[in-house]
Tab-separated table of C-alpha atoms (C1' of nucleotides) in Angstrom:
chain	number	residue	atom	x	y	z
A	1	MET	CA	37.924	48.742	-74.148
A	2	GLN	CA	34.866	50.702	-73.297
A	3	ARG	CA	34.111	52.022	-69.838
A	4	CYS	CA	31.853	49.774	-67.815
A	5	CYS	CA	29.914	52.389	-66.055
A	6	PRO	CA	27.858	55.369	-65.781
A	7	PRO	CA	30.203	55.785	-62.818
A	8	ALA	CA	27.918	54.930	-59.921
A	9	GLU	CA	28.450	56.577	-56.592
A	10	VAL	CA	28.971	54.327	-53.624
A	11	ALA	CA	27.175	55.220	-50.428
A	12	SER	CA	29.469	57.290	-48.263
A	13	ASP	CA	27.673	56.568	-45.006
A	14	ARG	CA	29.676	54.625	-42.488
A	15	PHE	CA	26.779	52.686	-40.949
A	16	HIS	CA	28.833	52.038	-37.861
A	17	GLU	CA	25.901	52.494	-35.526
A	18	GLU	CA	23.552	50.403	-37.635
A	19	ALA	CA	26.054	47.580	-38.022
A	20	SER	CA	26.484	47.330	-34.247
A	21	LEU	CA	22.753	47.147	-33.816
A	22	PHE	CA	22.341	44.365	-36.358
A	23	LYS	CA	25.295	42.457	-34.946
A	24	ALA	CA	23.584	42.433	-31.572
A	25	ILE	CA	20.436	40.964	-33.091
A	26	ALA	CA	22.081	38.556	-35.507
A	27	ASP	CA	22.164	35.560	-33.203
A	28	GLU	CA	19.526	32.910	-32.972
A	29	ASN	CA	19.461	32.792	-29.187
A	30	ARG	CA	19.461	36.549	-28.767
A	31	MET	CA	16.557	36.727	-31.181
A	32	ARG	CA	14.642	34.285	-29.015
A	33	ILE	CA	15.349	36.451	-25.994
A	34	LEU	CA	14.161	39.555	-27.807
A	35	ALA	CA	11.069	37.809	-29.114
A	36	THR	CA	10.260	36.619	-25.619
A	37	LEU	CA	10.595	40.095	-24.180
A	38	ALA	CA	8.588	41.624	-27.015
A	39	SER	CA	5.694	39.258	-26.513
A	40	ALA	CA	5.818	39.153	-22.727
A	41	ILE	CA	3.160	40.977	-20.775
A	42	GLU	CA	5.458	41.480	-17.818
A	43	ASP	CA	9.181	41.580	-17.244
A	44	VAL	CA	10.996	38.299	-17.672
A	45	CYS	CA	13.271	36.774	-15.058
A	46	VAL	CA	16.694	35.540	-16.124
A	47	CYS	CA	15.855	32.140	-14.723
A	48	ASP	CA	13.179	31.743	-17.377
A	49	PHE	CA	15.815	32.040	-20.071
A	50	THR	CA	18.303	29.736	-18.420
A	51	GLY	CA	15.523	27.217	-18.067
A	52	ALA	CA	14.195	27.397	-21.609
A	53	LEU	CA	17.211	28.100	-23.792
A	54	PRO	CA	19.688	25.364	-24.687
A	55	LEU	CA	22.464	27.324	-23.027
A	56	ASN	CA	24.190	27.351	-19.694
A	57	GLN	CA	23.672	30.202	-17.311
A	58	PRO	CA	26.913	32.100	-18.052
A	59	THR	CA	26.116	32.020	-21.751
A	60	VAL	CA	22.645	33.405	-21.184
A	61	SER	CA	24.151	36.138	-19.065
A	62	HIS	CA	26.617	36.867	-21.834
A	63	HIS	CA	23.869	37.298	-24.419
A	64	LEU	CA	21.854	39.490	-22.104
A	65	ARG	CA	24.866	41.701	-21.639
A	66	ILE	CA	25.281	42.122	-25.391
A	67	LEU	CA	21.645	43.123	-25.719
A	68	ARG	CA	22.026	45.517	-22.795
A	69	GLU	CA	25.111	47.169	-24.254
A	70	ALA	CA	23.304	47.537	-27.569
A	71	GLY	CA	20.572	49.384	-25.702
A	72	LEU	CA	17.958	46.884	-26.797
A	73	VAL	CA	16.979	45.723	-23.320
A	74	THR	CA	17.049	47.045	-19.788
A	75	CYS	CA	17.114	45.200	-16.514
A	76	GLU	CA	16.165	45.711	-12.929
A	77	ARG	CA	17.042	43.754	-9.832
A	78	ARG	CA	14.257	42.761	-7.463
A	79	GLY	CA	15.621	40.907	-4.541
A	80	THR	CA	17.614	37.949	-5.706
A	81	TRP	CA	16.224	38.037	-9.229
A	82	VAL	CA	16.944	40.222	-12.201
A	83	TYR	CA	14.156	41.047	-14.598
A	84	TYR	CA	14.609	42.082	-18.188
A	85	ARG	CA	12.364	44.005	-20.515
A	86	LEU	CA	12.588	45.447	-23.992
A	87	ALA	CA	14.141	48.909	-24.007
A	88	PRO	CA	11.774	51.634	-25.132
A	89	GLY	CA	12.121	52.249	-28.837
A	90	ALA	CA	14.053	49.040	-29.486
A	91	HIS	CA	11.805	47.914	-32.302
A	92	GLU	CA	11.749	51.385	-33.778
A	93	ARG	CA	15.533	51.652	-33.721
A	94	VAL	CA	15.878	48.484	-35.763
A	95	GLU	CA	13.258	49.617	-38.234
A	96	SER	CA	14.993	52.957	-38.542
A	97	ALA	CA	18.360	51.317	-39.192
A	98	THR	CA	16.776	49.120	-41.843
A	99	ARG	CA	15.305	52.147	-43.544
A	100	ALA	CA	18.696	53.862	-43.457
A	101	VAL	CA	20.229	50.984	-45.386
A	102	PHE	CA	17.468	50.413	-47.890
A	103	ALA	CA	16.528	54.028	-48.447
A	104	GLN	CA	15.765	54.511	-52.103
A	105	LYS	CA	17.085	57.362	-54.119
A	106	VAL	CA	14.605	60.178	-54.384
A	107	LEU	CA	14.155	60.780	-58.071
A	108	ALA	CA	14.594	64.380	-59.043
B	1	MET	CA	12.410	31.355	-0.844
B	2	GLN	CA	9.539	32.482	-2.949
B	3	ARG	CA	9.240	31.765	-6.652
B	4	CYS	CA	10.478	34.565	-8.821
B	5	CYS	CA	8.015	34.320	-11.571
B	6	PRO	CA	4.687	34.187	-13.049
B	7	PRO	CA	6.531	31.561	-15.091
B	8	ALA	CA	7.054	33.357	-18.395
B	9	GLU	CA	7.136	31.378	-21.569
B	10	VAL	CA	10.191	31.724	-23.741
B	11	ALA	CA	9.668	32.068	-27.456
B	12	SER	CA	9.890	28.644	-29.038
B	13	ASP	CA	10.662	29.910	-32.535
B	14	ARG	CA	14.054	28.995	-33.830
B	15	PHE	CA	14.657	32.142	-35.910
B	16	HIS	CA	17.223	30.321	-37.959
B	17	GLU	CA	16.191	31.982	-41.203
B	18	GLU	CA	15.994	35.427	-39.643
B	19	ALA	CA	19.359	35.101	-37.946
B	20	SER	CA	21.030	34.231	-41.249
B	21	LEU	CA	19.483	37.262	-42.858
B	22	PHE	CA	20.636	39.624	-40.141
B	23	LYS	CA	24.111	38.101	-40.113
B	24	ALA	CA	24.419	38.887	-43.803
B	25	ILE	CA	23.531	42.510	-43.193
B	26	ALA	CA	25.454	43.005	-39.965
B	27	ASP	CA	28.653	44.241	-41.529
B	28	GLU	CA	29.530	47.830	-42.166
B	29	ASN	CA	30.883	47.282	-45.661
B	30	ARG	CA	28.013	45.043	-46.731
B	31	MET	CA	25.620	47.720	-45.505
B	32	ARG	CA	27.342	50.249	-47.717
B	33	ILE	CA	26.987	47.895	-50.662
B	34	LEU	CA	23.301	47.396	-49.941
B	35	ALA	CA	22.720	51.110	-49.469
B	36	THR	CA	24.454	51.801	-52.746
B	37	LEU	CA	22.322	49.283	-54.597
B	38	ALA	CA	19.158	50.529	-52.932
B	39	SER	CA	19.763	54.103	-53.950
B	40	ALA	CA	21.197	53.375	-57.387
B	41	ILE	CA	19.082	54.110	-60.384
B	42	GLU	CA	20.824	51.436	-62.440
B	43	ASP	CA	22.799	48.297	-61.737
B	44	VAL	CA	26.179	48.820	-60.137
B	45	CYS	CA	29.388	47.398	-61.516
B	46	VAL	CA	31.745	45.563	-59.163
B	47	CYS	CA	34.510	47.923	-60.140
B	48	ASP	CA	32.596	50.783	-58.519
B	49	PHE	CA	32.755	48.989	-55.197
B	50	THR	CA	36.400	48.031	-55.455
B	51	GLY	CA	37.123	51.639	-56.280
B	52	ALA	CA	35.127	53.225	-53.494
B	53	LEU	CA	35.325	50.817	-50.575
B	54	PRO	CA	38.433	50.588	-48.410
B	55	LEU	CA	38.824	46.940	-49.374
B	56	ASN	CA	40.801	44.942	-51.862
B	57	GLN	CA	39.079	43.271	-54.764
B	58	PRO	CA	38.918	39.729	-53.307
B	59	THR	CA	37.325	41.094	-50.154
B	60	VAL	CA	34.692	42.965	-52.098
B	61	SER	CA	33.962	39.806	-54.047
B	62	HIS	CA	33.665	37.922	-50.778
B	63	HIS	CA	31.080	40.342	-49.400
B	64	LEU	CA	29.116	40.272	-52.630
B	65	ARG	CA	29.002	36.506	-52.426
B	66	ILE	CA	27.608	36.606	-48.908
B	67	LEU	CA	24.888	39.004	-50.003
B	68	ARG	CA	24.154	36.793	-53.017
B	69	GLU	CA	23.868	33.641	-50.925
B	70	ALA	CA	21.568	35.471	-48.537
B	71	GLY	CA	19.350	36.261	-51.501
B	72	LEU	CA	19.689	39.982	-50.920
B	73	VAL	CA	21.300	40.815	-54.262
B	74	THR	CA	21.465	39.350	-57.722
B	75	CYS	CA	24.064	39.776	-60.407
B	76	GLU	CA	24.403	39.596	-64.137
B	77	ARG	CA	27.466	39.461	-66.325
B	78	ARG	CA	27.690	41.839	-69.257
B	79	GLY	CA	30.855	41.282	-71.163
B	80	THR	CA	33.802	41.545	-68.857
B	81	TRP	CA	31.858	43.237	-66.122
B	82	VAL	CA	29.439	41.963	-63.533
B	83	TYR	CA	26.588	44.163	-62.411
B	84	TYR	CA	24.767	43.860	-59.133
B	85	ARG	CA	21.332	44.966	-58.077
B	86	LEU	CA	19.117	44.591	-55.055
B	87	ALA	CA	17.112	41.382	-55.149
B	88	PRO	CA	13.365	41.912	-55.392
B	89	GLY	CA	11.803	41.942	-51.951
B	90	ALA	CA	15.110	42.350	-50.133
B	91	HIS	CA	13.958	45.308	-48.080
B	92	GLU	CA	10.655	43.630	-47.344
B	93	ARG	CA	12.342	40.428	-46.192
B	94	VAL	CA	14.356	42.338	-43.608
B	95	GLU	CA	11.323	44.229	-42.416
B	96	SER	CA	9.420	40.987	-42.134
B	97	ALA	CA	12.184	39.346	-40.114
B	98	THR	CA	12.257	42.341	-37.804
B	99	ARG	CA	8.533	42.086	-37.268
B	100	ALA	CA	8.881	38.378	-36.524
B	101	VAL	CA	11.294	39.146	-33.704
B	102	PHE	CA	9.530	42.143	-32.224
B	103	ALA	CA	5.985	40.904	-32.663
B	104	GLN	CA	3.996	41.904	-29.630
B	105	LYS	CA	1.695	39.578	-27.837
B	106	VAL	CA	-1.896	39.985	-28.902
B	107	LEU	CA	-3.813	40.614	-25.743
B	108	ALA	CA	-6.775	38.341	-25.328
C	1	DT	C1'	26.638	35.384	10.687
C	2	DC	C1'	26.505	31.577	7.779
C	3	DG	C1'	24.705	28.804	4.117
C	4	DT	C1'	22.103	29.045	-0.085
C	5	DT	C1'	20.507	30.801	-4.379
C	6	DG	C1'	20.424	33.767	-8.551
C	7	DC	C1'	23.141	36.238	-11.585
C	8	DA	C1'	27.495	38.386	-13.405
C	9	DT	C1'	32.267	38.117	-14.503
C	10	DC	C1'	36.580	35.754	-15.670
C	11	DG	C1'	39.599	32.762	-18.274
C	12	DA	C1'	40.050	29.290	-21.633
C	13	DC	C1'	38.967	27.245	-25.854
C	14	DA	C1'	37.065	26.235	-30.354
C	15	DT	C1'	34.995	28.108	-34.185
C	16	DC	C1'	33.685	31.586	-37.274
C	17	DC	C1'	34.754	35.531	-40.065
C	18	DA	C1'	36.942	39.590	-42.414
C	19	DT	C1'	40.876	40.454	-44.937
C	20	DC	C1'	44.410	39.792	-48.321
C	21	DG	C1'	47.977	37.819	-51.721
C	22	DA	C1'	48.149	34.438	-55.197
C	23	DT	C1'	45.894	32.245	-58.715
C	24	DA	C1'	42.169	30.687	-61.883
C	25	DC	C1'	38.486	31.792	-64.846
C	26	DT	C1'	36.004	34.551	-68.472
C	27	DA	C1'	35.580	37.846	-71.937
C	28	DT	C1'	37.491	41.240	-74.971
C	29	DC	C1'	40.935	43.111	-78.062
C	30	DG	C1'	44.643	42.877	-81.418
D	1	DC	C1'	45.749	32.636	-80.552
D	2	DG	C1'	48.181	35.411	-77.204
D	3	DA	C1'	47.840	39.434	-74.185
D	4	DT	C1'	45.116	42.045	-71.141
D	5	DA	C1'	41.504	43.240	-67.847
D	6	DG	C1'	37.610	42.285	-64.614
D	7	DT	C1'	35.920	39.119	-61.365
D	8	DA	C1'	35.741	34.851	-58.593
D	9	DT	C1'	37.968	31.363	-55.881
D	10	DC	C1'	41.642	29.464	-52.889
D	11	DG	C1'	44.605	29.283	-48.838
D	12	DA	C1'	46.437	31.507	-44.993
D	13	DT	C1'	46.095	34.461	-40.986
D	14	DG	C1'	44.673	37.387	-37.252
D	15	DG	C1'	40.880	38.895	-34.676
D	16	DA	C1'	36.118	38.490	-33.134
D	17	DT	C1'	32.572	35.579	-31.042
D	18	DG	C1'	29.810	31.732	-28.806
D	19	DT	C1'	30.228	28.500	-25.265
D	20	DC	C1'	31.281	26.769	-20.763
D	21	DG	C1'	33.445	25.675	-16.037
D	22	DA	C1'	35.068	28.133	-12.167
D	23	DT	C1'	34.575	31.859	-9.338
D	24	DG	C1'	32.787	36.212	-7.353
D	25	DC	C1'	29.100	39.065	-5.743
D	26	DA	C1'	24.492	40.335	-3.933
D	27	DA	C1'	20.315	39.241	-1.555
D	28	DC	C1'	17.665	36.370	1.225
D	29	DG	C1'	16.488	33.125	5.064
D	30	DA	C1'	17.576	30.559	9.179
DNA sequence: TCGTTGCATCGACATCCATCGATACTATCG
DNA sequence: CGATAGTATCGATGGATGTCGATGCAACGA
């Protein structure tokens, strides 16, 4: 039987970093949080999320933590409240990771 | 106690479509498959993946199915072998979903 | 100092998901 | 037609993840 291939080379990159980033985004509720922060003029209080999302407060806190640990958002306490904002370069990091995956071969 | 907020509005979008797309990408091995297809000059045979990835054949097939059902890749049988390629517009769809999430508010 | 409020953490639970062995399906070869 | 090879599907399993009630912690006000 003939060979199937001009033996293609499989990407050797590990994409560990990029996968973590996409995992953090790949949730409907976390996307709503990110979209809110991206479009907000000012920082957003946690209570706004607990009020608007169909989730209980511990779950909102859980999602915010995941976004924090992914470096996509930052937070700051002001008195009793905690305000979140998009981390600088968050959008750019996702775009960069996307480019890393879909980078086309440069034709010689 | 004072109110915390200029009551911010939470994004009402559901992001169901976008979340599915990111879920399909958010796996290290699927990213390697996508990167391989993106950089390949020609279609890539399944056997190349089973040979190069640290996964058994059923697992590779499983990941390829997820990418297929997400519309990110297409496949074609040629004889005994099945060849995969990036679906047209795959890269653009991811970029578009990213923009949908990180869209900034247009200042009035 | 005490009660209250906002948020984070903990522990439990159900569900999803990545992985793999076994098996079925499809095409080729003899 | 039978044997073989490449790929997909099935069923099982262990680990990750989303969700929530209970609880802890920090800040404020009385």
